[in-house]
Every structure is written in structure tokens, then in C-alpha cells.
Coordinates of C-alpha atoms in Angstrom, one line a residue:
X606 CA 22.9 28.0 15.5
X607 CA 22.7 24.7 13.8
X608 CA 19.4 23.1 11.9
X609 CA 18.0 20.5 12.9
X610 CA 19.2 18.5 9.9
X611 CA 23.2 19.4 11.1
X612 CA 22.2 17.8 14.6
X613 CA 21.7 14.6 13.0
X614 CA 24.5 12.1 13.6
X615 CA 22.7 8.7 12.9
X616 CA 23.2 8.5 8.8
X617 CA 23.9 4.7 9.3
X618 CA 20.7 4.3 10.6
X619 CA 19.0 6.2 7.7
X620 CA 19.6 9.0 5.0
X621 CA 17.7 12.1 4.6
X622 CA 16.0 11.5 1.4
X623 CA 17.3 14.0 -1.3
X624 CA 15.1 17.0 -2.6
X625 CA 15.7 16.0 -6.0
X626 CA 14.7 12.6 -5.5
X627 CA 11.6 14.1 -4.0
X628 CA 10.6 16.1 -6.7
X629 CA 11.1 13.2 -9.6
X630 CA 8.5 11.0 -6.7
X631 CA 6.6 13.7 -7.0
X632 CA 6.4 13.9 -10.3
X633 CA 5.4 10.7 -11.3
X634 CA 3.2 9.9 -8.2
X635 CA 1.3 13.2 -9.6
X636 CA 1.6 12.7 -14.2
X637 CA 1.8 9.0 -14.1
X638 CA -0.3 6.9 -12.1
X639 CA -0.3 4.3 -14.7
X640 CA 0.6 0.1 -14.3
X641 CA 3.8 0.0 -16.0
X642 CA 2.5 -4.0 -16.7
X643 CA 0.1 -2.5 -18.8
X644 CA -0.1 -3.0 -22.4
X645 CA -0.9 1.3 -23.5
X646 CA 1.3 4.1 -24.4
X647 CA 1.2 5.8 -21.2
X648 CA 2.0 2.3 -19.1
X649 CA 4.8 1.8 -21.6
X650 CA 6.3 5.4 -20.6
X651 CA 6.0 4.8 -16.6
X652 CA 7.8 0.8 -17.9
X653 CA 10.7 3.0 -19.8
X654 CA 11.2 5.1 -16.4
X655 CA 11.6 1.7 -14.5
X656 CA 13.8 0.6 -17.2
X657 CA 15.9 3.8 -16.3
X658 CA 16.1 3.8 -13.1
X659 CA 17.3 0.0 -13.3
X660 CA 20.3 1.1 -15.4
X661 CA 21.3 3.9 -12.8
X662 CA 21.5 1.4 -9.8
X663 CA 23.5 -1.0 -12.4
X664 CA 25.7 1.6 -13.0
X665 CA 26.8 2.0 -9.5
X666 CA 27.4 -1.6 -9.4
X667 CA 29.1 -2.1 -13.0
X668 CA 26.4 -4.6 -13.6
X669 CA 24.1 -5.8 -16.7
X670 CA 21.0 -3.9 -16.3
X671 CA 18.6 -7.0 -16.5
X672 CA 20.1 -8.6 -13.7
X673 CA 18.5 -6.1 -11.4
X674 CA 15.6 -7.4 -9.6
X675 CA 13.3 -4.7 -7.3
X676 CA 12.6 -5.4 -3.9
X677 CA 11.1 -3.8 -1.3
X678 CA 14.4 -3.0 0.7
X679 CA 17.2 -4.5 1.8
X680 CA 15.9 -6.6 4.0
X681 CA 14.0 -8.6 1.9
X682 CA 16.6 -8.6 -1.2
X683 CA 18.4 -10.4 1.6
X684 CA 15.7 -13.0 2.4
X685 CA 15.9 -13.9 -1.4
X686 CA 18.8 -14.1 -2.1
X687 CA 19.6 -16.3 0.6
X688 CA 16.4 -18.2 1.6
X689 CA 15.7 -18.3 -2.0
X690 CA 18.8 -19.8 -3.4
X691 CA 19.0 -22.2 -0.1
X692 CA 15.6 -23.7 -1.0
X693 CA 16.0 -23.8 -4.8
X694 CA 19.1 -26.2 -3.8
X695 CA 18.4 -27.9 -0.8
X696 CA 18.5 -31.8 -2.2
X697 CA 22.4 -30.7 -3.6
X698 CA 24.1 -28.5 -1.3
X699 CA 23.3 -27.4 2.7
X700 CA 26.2 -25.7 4.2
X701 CA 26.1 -21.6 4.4
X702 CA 28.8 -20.1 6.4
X703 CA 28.5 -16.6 7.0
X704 CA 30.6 -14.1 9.6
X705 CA 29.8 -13.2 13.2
X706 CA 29.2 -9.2 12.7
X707 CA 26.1 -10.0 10.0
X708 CA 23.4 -7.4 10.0
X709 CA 20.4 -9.2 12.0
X710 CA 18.2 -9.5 8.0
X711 CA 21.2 -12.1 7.6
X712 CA 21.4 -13.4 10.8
X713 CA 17.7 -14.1 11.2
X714 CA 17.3 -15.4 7.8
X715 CA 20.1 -18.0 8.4
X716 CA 19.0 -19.1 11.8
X717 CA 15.9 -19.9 10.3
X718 CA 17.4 -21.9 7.7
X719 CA 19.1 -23.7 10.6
X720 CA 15.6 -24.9 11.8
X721 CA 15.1 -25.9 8.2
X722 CA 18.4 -28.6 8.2
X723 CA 21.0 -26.2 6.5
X724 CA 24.2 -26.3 8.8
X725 CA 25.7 -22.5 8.8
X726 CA 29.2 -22.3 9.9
X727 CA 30.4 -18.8 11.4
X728 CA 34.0 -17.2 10.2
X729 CA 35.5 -15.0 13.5
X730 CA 36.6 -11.6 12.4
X731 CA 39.6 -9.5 14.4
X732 CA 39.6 -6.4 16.6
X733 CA 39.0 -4.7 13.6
X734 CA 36.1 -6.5 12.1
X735 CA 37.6 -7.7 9.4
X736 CA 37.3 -11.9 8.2
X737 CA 39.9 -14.2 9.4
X738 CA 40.7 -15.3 5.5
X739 CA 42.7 -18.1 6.5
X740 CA 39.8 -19.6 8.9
X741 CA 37.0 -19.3 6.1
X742 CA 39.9 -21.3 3.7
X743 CA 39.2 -24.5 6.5
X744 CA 35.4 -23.6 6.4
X745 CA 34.3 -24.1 2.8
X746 CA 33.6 -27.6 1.3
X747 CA 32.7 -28.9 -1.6
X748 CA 29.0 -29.2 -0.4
X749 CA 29.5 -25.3 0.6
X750 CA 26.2 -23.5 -1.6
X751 CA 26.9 -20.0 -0.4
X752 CA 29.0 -17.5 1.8
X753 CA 28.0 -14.1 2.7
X754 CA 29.0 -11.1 4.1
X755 CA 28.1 -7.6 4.7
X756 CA 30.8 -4.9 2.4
X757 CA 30.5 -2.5 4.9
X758 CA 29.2 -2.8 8.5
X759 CA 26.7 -0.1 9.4
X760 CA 27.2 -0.7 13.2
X761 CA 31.3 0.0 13.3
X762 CA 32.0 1.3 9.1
X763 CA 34.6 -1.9 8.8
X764 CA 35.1 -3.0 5.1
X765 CA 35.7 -6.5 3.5
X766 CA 38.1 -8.1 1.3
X767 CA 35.6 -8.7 -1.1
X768 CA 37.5 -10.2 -4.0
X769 CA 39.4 -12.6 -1.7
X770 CA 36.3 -14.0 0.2
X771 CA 34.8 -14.3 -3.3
X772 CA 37.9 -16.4 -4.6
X773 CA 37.6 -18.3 -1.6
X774 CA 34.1 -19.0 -2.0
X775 CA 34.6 -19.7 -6.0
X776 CA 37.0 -22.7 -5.6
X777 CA 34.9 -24.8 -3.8
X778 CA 31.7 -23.8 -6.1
X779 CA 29.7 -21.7 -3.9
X780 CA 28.2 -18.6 -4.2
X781 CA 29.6 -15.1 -3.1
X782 CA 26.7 -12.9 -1.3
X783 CA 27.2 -9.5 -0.2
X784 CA 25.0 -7.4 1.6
X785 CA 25.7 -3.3 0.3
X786 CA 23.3 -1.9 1.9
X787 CA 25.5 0.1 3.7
X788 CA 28.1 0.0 0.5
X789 CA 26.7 2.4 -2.1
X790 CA 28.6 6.1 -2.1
X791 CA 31.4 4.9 0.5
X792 CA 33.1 2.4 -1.2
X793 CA 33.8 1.6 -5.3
X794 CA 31.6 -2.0 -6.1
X795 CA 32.4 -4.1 -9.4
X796 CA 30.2 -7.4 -9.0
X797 CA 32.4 -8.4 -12.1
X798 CA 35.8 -7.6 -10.7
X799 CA 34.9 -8.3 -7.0
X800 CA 33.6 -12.1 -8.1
X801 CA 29.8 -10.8 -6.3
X802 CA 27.2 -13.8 -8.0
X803 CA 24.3 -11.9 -5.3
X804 CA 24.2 -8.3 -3.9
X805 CA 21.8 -6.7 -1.7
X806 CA 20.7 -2.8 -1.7
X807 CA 18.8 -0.4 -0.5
X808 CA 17.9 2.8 -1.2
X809 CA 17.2 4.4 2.1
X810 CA 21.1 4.4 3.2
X811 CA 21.9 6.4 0.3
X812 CA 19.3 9.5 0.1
X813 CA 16.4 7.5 -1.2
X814 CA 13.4 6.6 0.0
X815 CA 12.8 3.6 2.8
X816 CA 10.5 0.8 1.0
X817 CA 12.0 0.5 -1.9
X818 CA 15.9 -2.3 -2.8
X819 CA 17.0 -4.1 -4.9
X820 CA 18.5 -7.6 -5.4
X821 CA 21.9 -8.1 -8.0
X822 CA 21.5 -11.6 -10.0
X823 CA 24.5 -12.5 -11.4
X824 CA 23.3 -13.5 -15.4
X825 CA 24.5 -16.9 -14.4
X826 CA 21.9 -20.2 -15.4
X827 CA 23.1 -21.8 -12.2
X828 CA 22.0 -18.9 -9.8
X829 CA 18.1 -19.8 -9.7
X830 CA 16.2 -18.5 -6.6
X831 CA 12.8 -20.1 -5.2
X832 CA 10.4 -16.9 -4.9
X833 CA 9.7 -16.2 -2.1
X834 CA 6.4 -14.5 -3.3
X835 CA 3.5 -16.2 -5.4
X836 CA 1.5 -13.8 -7.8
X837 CA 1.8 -12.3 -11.4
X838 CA 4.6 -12.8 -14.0
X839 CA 6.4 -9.3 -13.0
X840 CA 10.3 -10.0 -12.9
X841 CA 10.5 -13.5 -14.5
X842 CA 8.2 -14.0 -11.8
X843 CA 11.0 -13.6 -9.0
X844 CA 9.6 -11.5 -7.3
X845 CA 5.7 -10.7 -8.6
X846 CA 3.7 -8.0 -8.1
X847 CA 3.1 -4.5 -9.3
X848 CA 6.5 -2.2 -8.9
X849 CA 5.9 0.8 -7.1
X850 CA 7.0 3.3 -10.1
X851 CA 7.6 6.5 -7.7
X852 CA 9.8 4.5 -5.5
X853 CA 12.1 2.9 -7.9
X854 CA 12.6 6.4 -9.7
X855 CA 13.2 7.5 -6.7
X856 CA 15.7 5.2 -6.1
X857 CA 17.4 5.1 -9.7
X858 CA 17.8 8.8 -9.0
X859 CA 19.4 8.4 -5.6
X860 CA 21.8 6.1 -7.2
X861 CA 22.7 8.6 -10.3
X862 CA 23.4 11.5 -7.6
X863 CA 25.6 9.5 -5.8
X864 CA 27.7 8.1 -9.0
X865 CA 27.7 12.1 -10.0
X866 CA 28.6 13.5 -6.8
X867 CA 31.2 10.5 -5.6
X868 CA 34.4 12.5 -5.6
X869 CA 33.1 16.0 -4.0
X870 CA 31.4 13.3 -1.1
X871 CA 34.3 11.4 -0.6
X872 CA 36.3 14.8 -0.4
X873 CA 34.0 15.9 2.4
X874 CA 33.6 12.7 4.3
X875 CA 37.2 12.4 4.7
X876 CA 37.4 15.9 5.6
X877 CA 34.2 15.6 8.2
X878 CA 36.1 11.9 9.7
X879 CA 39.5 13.8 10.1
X880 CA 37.8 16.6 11.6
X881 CA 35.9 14.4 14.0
X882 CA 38.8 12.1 15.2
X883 CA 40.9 15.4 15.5
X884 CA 38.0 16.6 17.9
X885 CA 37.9 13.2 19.7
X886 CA 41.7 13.7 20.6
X887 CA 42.0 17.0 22.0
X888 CA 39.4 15.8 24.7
X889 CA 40.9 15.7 28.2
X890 CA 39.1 11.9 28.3
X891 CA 40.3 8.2 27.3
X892 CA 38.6 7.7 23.9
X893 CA 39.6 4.8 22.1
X894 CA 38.2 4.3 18.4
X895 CA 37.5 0.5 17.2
X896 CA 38.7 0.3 13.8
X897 CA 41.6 1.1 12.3
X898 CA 41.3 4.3 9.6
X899 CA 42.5 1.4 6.7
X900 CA 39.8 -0.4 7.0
X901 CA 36.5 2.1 7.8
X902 CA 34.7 4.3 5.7
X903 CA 34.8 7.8 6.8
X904 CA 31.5 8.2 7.5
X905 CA 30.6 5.9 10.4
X906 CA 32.9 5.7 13.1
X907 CA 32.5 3.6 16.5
X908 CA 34.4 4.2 19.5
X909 CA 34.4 3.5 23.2
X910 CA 34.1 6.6 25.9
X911 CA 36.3 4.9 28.7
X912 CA 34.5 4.6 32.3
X913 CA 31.1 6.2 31.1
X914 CA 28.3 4.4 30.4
X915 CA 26.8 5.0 26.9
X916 CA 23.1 5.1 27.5
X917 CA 23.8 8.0 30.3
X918 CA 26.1 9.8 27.6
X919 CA 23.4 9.6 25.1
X920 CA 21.3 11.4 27.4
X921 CA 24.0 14.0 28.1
X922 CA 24.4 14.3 24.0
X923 CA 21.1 15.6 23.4
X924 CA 20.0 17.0 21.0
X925 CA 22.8 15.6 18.5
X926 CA 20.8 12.1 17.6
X927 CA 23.2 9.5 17.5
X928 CA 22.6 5.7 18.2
X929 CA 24.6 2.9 20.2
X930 CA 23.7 -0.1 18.1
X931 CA 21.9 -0.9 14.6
X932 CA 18.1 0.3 14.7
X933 CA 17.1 -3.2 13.4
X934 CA 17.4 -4.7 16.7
X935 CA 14.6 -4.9 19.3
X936 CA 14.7 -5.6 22.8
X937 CA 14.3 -9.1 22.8
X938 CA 16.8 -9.3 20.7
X939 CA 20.6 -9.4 22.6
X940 CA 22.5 -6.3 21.7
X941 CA 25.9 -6.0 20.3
X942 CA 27.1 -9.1 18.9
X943 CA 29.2 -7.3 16.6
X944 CA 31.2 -5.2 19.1
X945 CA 31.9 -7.8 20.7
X946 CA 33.0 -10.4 18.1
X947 CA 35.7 -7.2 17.5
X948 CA 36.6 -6.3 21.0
X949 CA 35.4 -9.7 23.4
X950 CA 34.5 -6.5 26.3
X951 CA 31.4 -6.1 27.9
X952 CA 33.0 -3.3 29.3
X953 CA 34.1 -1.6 26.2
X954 CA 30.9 -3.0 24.3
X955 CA 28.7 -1.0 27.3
X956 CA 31.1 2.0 27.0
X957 CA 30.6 2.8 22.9
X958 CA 28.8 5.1 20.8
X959 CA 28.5 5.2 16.9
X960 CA 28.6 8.4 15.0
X961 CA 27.1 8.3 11.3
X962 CA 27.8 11.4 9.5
X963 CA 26.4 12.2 6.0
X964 CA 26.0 14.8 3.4
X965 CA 24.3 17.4 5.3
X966 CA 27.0 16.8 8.6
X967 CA 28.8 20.6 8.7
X968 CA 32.2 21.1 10.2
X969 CA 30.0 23.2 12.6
X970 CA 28.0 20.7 13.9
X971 CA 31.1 18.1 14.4
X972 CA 32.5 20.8 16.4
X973 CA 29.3 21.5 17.9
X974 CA 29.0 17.7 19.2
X975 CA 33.1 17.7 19.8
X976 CA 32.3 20.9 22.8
X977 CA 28.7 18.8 23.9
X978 CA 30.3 15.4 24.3
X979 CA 33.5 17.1 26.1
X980 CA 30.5 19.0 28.7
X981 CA 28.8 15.1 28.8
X982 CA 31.7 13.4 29.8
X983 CA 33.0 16.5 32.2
X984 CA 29.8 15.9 34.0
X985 CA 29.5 11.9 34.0
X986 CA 32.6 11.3 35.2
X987 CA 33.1 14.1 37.9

């Protein structure tokens, strides 16, 4: 019989946060309470623990520590980076272009901009997701400020040409965002190699706790953000106000289990992926999968159950929790942008599922949902 952590297929959505970042939360919510902005022996301690922490997310990132900037999520590392660098430039440069599969904290951000007098230009992608190079080549201008794109999509696991969107972006003097949330454990980021000036992460995706990001800063003098926040001096007053010392340790720790544990999780993700498109097969039912193995991670995987409507097969898939979309859309929001900038189906789009398999996914439960989605679709389409 499975636990009810193996039933759990929704790991783009959300991580299970690990018990050893719990117990180093624990610890110093419990022995140090302390400000780390204050000026005492035992602030200065919880300050060195911050300081830790940063370098462990800058190691996953082959970044300069002090160019680390805490958050309180993706979400908001996001807003900054975007809606603070716009506004710090606005009388120079007010052209953004971005692609059409951005996570909705990009999307949003941008449209607002758009109210604001910034003109955003949108790069199509293919049927696999990935950035038509040679259409964001006629997009950027000289009065182009930034581009920015997501490394790897939580909604269909596609990955970017990072370096050659960044060169791209480079020539004309703009910056290179990237949004990693999703990045961090699945694929290898080098904001020195890959030409990143801004990255976005969270800790949530990768075993952390939700709450809690962080925004990379290239140690650039012409990358200057407008706060977005008014208050204390804290981070070069970027982004004031007291750090929450339990969730950036928590955090830093994430990070530092995921750089230890890379090769042993990338051994079992591919094992878990090749097991679950093996699975997906063998079914006696039309499945097609959106995105070609080259280009995905292996842990989140999007494809289309022909002639069965998804929100039924969820139903039918209970209890394995899996999702059809990204949890950061609402109702009023409209659904699926990004499946359909890939496939240009309402029928296909109406017809997928996403699967998001983690650390704690056994090959028992992929089998387990393999024999439950064969008995959904036996009985929806009969």
C-alpha cells in the first residue's frame, strides 16, 4: 500500500519541504530569536547564518554571494526584477519582450507595465515550447531594456536556450531575465556562463519552505532596481525589512541538499520519467506526450489523454493528486495559454494532464497511477 506522500504527483506545483530543512527551522526559530540587524553577539550569529545560507543558494547558481538579494518568493523576486528595473529606467529604454508560455508572476507584472507605457513584445515558441531564436533576433532593438524567460516551464517541464537568448539580448544592450523557479535540482545554472544579469528563485519548488526567494543581481553598476518596498536600510535598501532568519536557513539548506544530492536525483528522475512514459505506452489508449524528451526535464511531464476529457479523468485518478494547469491561476483568469501557444488545440489543450514527480515519487506508485489511469480511461471512454 502506498503513503500518502507516494500518491502525490503534483511536485511542480510544490515540494514537500525536507526533514532536514525542518529541523535547522526548528532550530533557530527555537535558540535564536534574535534581529540579525542588530548590533550584539547573538544578532551577529543569527547575521553569520544568513550570510551562510546566501552562499549555499550562490553556489547552486555559480554566483558571487553578495549579489543575492532575499525575497519573499518567487513571485515577488519577479516583480523586482522586472517592475523594478522597468521603473528605475523608464526616461531611457521602454520595450520588454518576453515569450508566450511565461508563468502568470511574469505575465501579470508585464501587463501592468503595459498600462504604465512600456510596449512588451511576445516571442512565439514551437510545439515543443521552446523560443523561436530567429523571431526574438527581429524583436530586440536598441531601445530593448530587458527580455525574459522562464528556464524551465513548470506547466509542460520544456527548457530554454539560455545562453543564446542571453546573447541575443546582450547585443542590443538589454538585460537577460530568467525566471528558475522551477530550474533549481533539474537543470545545471551558471549566471556567468549562461549570460543571466537577473534570476528569480524560490525555495518551495525545491524542498524548502513556501515564503521565502530570492532575487540574483548581476554585480553590474548598470543593473539598478527601483524598490519596490519603502522601510529600513536591510539589503542596500532593495528590498527593506527584517529577514525572516528560519526561512532563509531553511532555504540555504534546501539549496545545499540539492547541490549534494544532484547526481543520485537526476539518477532517479530519469529512472522515475523512463518508467512513467514506458507505463504511458503499454496502455491500450492514444496518449500523446507534448514535449520532446531533449528538451524536458524528467520530472514534469505533460501529455494529452485522446478523446477524454481531463477534469472527468482527474476525478477517475483519485487519490493520485495531480493537476491540469499551474496552481497560480484563478478562475477569472483564462486557462492554458501555454498549451496552447505549443499545440494551437483546444481539443488537445481540454484533453491534458501534467504529472510532477519528485524525490519521494516510488516506482510503486508510478505503477500504481500507470494501472488507475488505465481503469480511468477503460471506464471514460466505454
Amino acid at each position: 500500500m502506498l503513503s500518502d506522500i507516494e500518491y502525490y504527483f503534483d511536485y511542480a506545483a510544490s515540494t514537500p519541504v525536507d526533514p532536514e530543512v525542518i529541523r535547522v527551522m526548528t532550530q533557530s526559530l527555537e535558540e535564536h530569536p534574535y534581529n540579525p540587524h542588530a548590533h550584539y553577539h547573538q544578532s551577529t550569529m543569527v547575521s553569520q547564518q544568513i550570510d551562510l545560507a546566501r552562499e549555499r543558494v550562490s553556489e547552486c547558481i555559480h554566483a558571487d554571494p553578495d549579489s543575492i538579494i532575499w525575497t519573499s518568493g518567487a513571485t515577488e523576486s519577479i516583480n523586482l526584477a522586472l517592475y523594478g528595473t522597468a521603473k528605475f529606467y523608464q526616461g531611457f529604454k521602454k520595450h520588454i519582450i518576453t515569450s508566450t508560455i511565461e508563468h502568470s508572476a511574469t505575465k501579470q507584472v508585464l501587463k501592468q507595465l503595459a498600462k504604465e507605457g512600456f510596449e512588451i513584445s511576445y516571442v512565439s515558441v514551437d510545439h515543443n515550447g521552446r523560443i523561436n531564436l530567429d523571431q526574438l533576433r527581429t524583436l530586440v532593438r536598441r531601445d530593448t531594456l530587458l527580455v525574459s524567460v522562464i528556464a524551465v516551464h513548470n506547466e509542460i517541464g520544456v527548457t530554454q536556450a539560455l545562453s543564446e537568448i542571453a546573447e541575443i539580448a546582450h547585443a542590443v544592450g538589454a538585460f537577460f531575465h530568467v525566471d528558475a523557479a522551477q530550474a533549481i535540482g533539474k537543470i545545471d545554472i551558471n549566471v556567468e556562463q549562461q549570460g543571466i544579469d537577473l534570476l528569480s528563485l524560490s525555495a518551495h519548488k525545491c524542498y524548502g519552505p513556501k515564503g521565502v526567494g530570492a532575487l540574483y543581481r548581476k554585480k553590474n553598476p548598470l543593473i539598478m532596481l527601483r524598490p519596490l518596498l519603502f522601510g529600513g536600510e536591510q539589503q542596500q535598501r532593495i528590498r527593506p525589512g527584517t529577514l525572516p532568519t528560519h526561512q532563509i536557513v531553511g532555504m540555504g539548506k534546501a539549496y545545499q541538499l540539492t547541490q549534494l544530492n544532484q547526481k543520485s536525483n537526476h539518477a532517479k528522475s530519469a529512472s522515475n520519467a523512463k518508467a512513467l512514459i514506458q507505463g504511458l505506452k503499454q496502455l491500450p489508449h492514444t496518449i500523446t506526450i507534448h514535449v520532446d524528451a531533449k528538451y524536458r526535464v524528467n520530472d514534469i511531464l505533460s501529455f494529452q489523454c485522446h478523446d477524454v476529457d481531463r477534469s472527468a479523468l482527474i476525478e477517475f485518478l483519485k487519490p493520485f493528486q495531480i493537476s491540469t494547469h499551474s496552481s497560480c491561476i484563478n478562475q477569472q483568469q483564462p486557462r492554458d495559454h501555454v498549451l496552447y501557444a505549443c499545440l494551437s488545440s483546444l481539443q488537445a489543450v481540454n484533453e491534458s494532464i501534467r504529472i510532477g514527480m519528485g524525490r519521494y515519487t516510488s516506482r510503486d506508485a508510478i505503477n500504481g497511477f500507470v494501472a488507475q489511469l488505465n481503469r480511468a480511461l477503460s471506464q471514460l471512454t466505454n
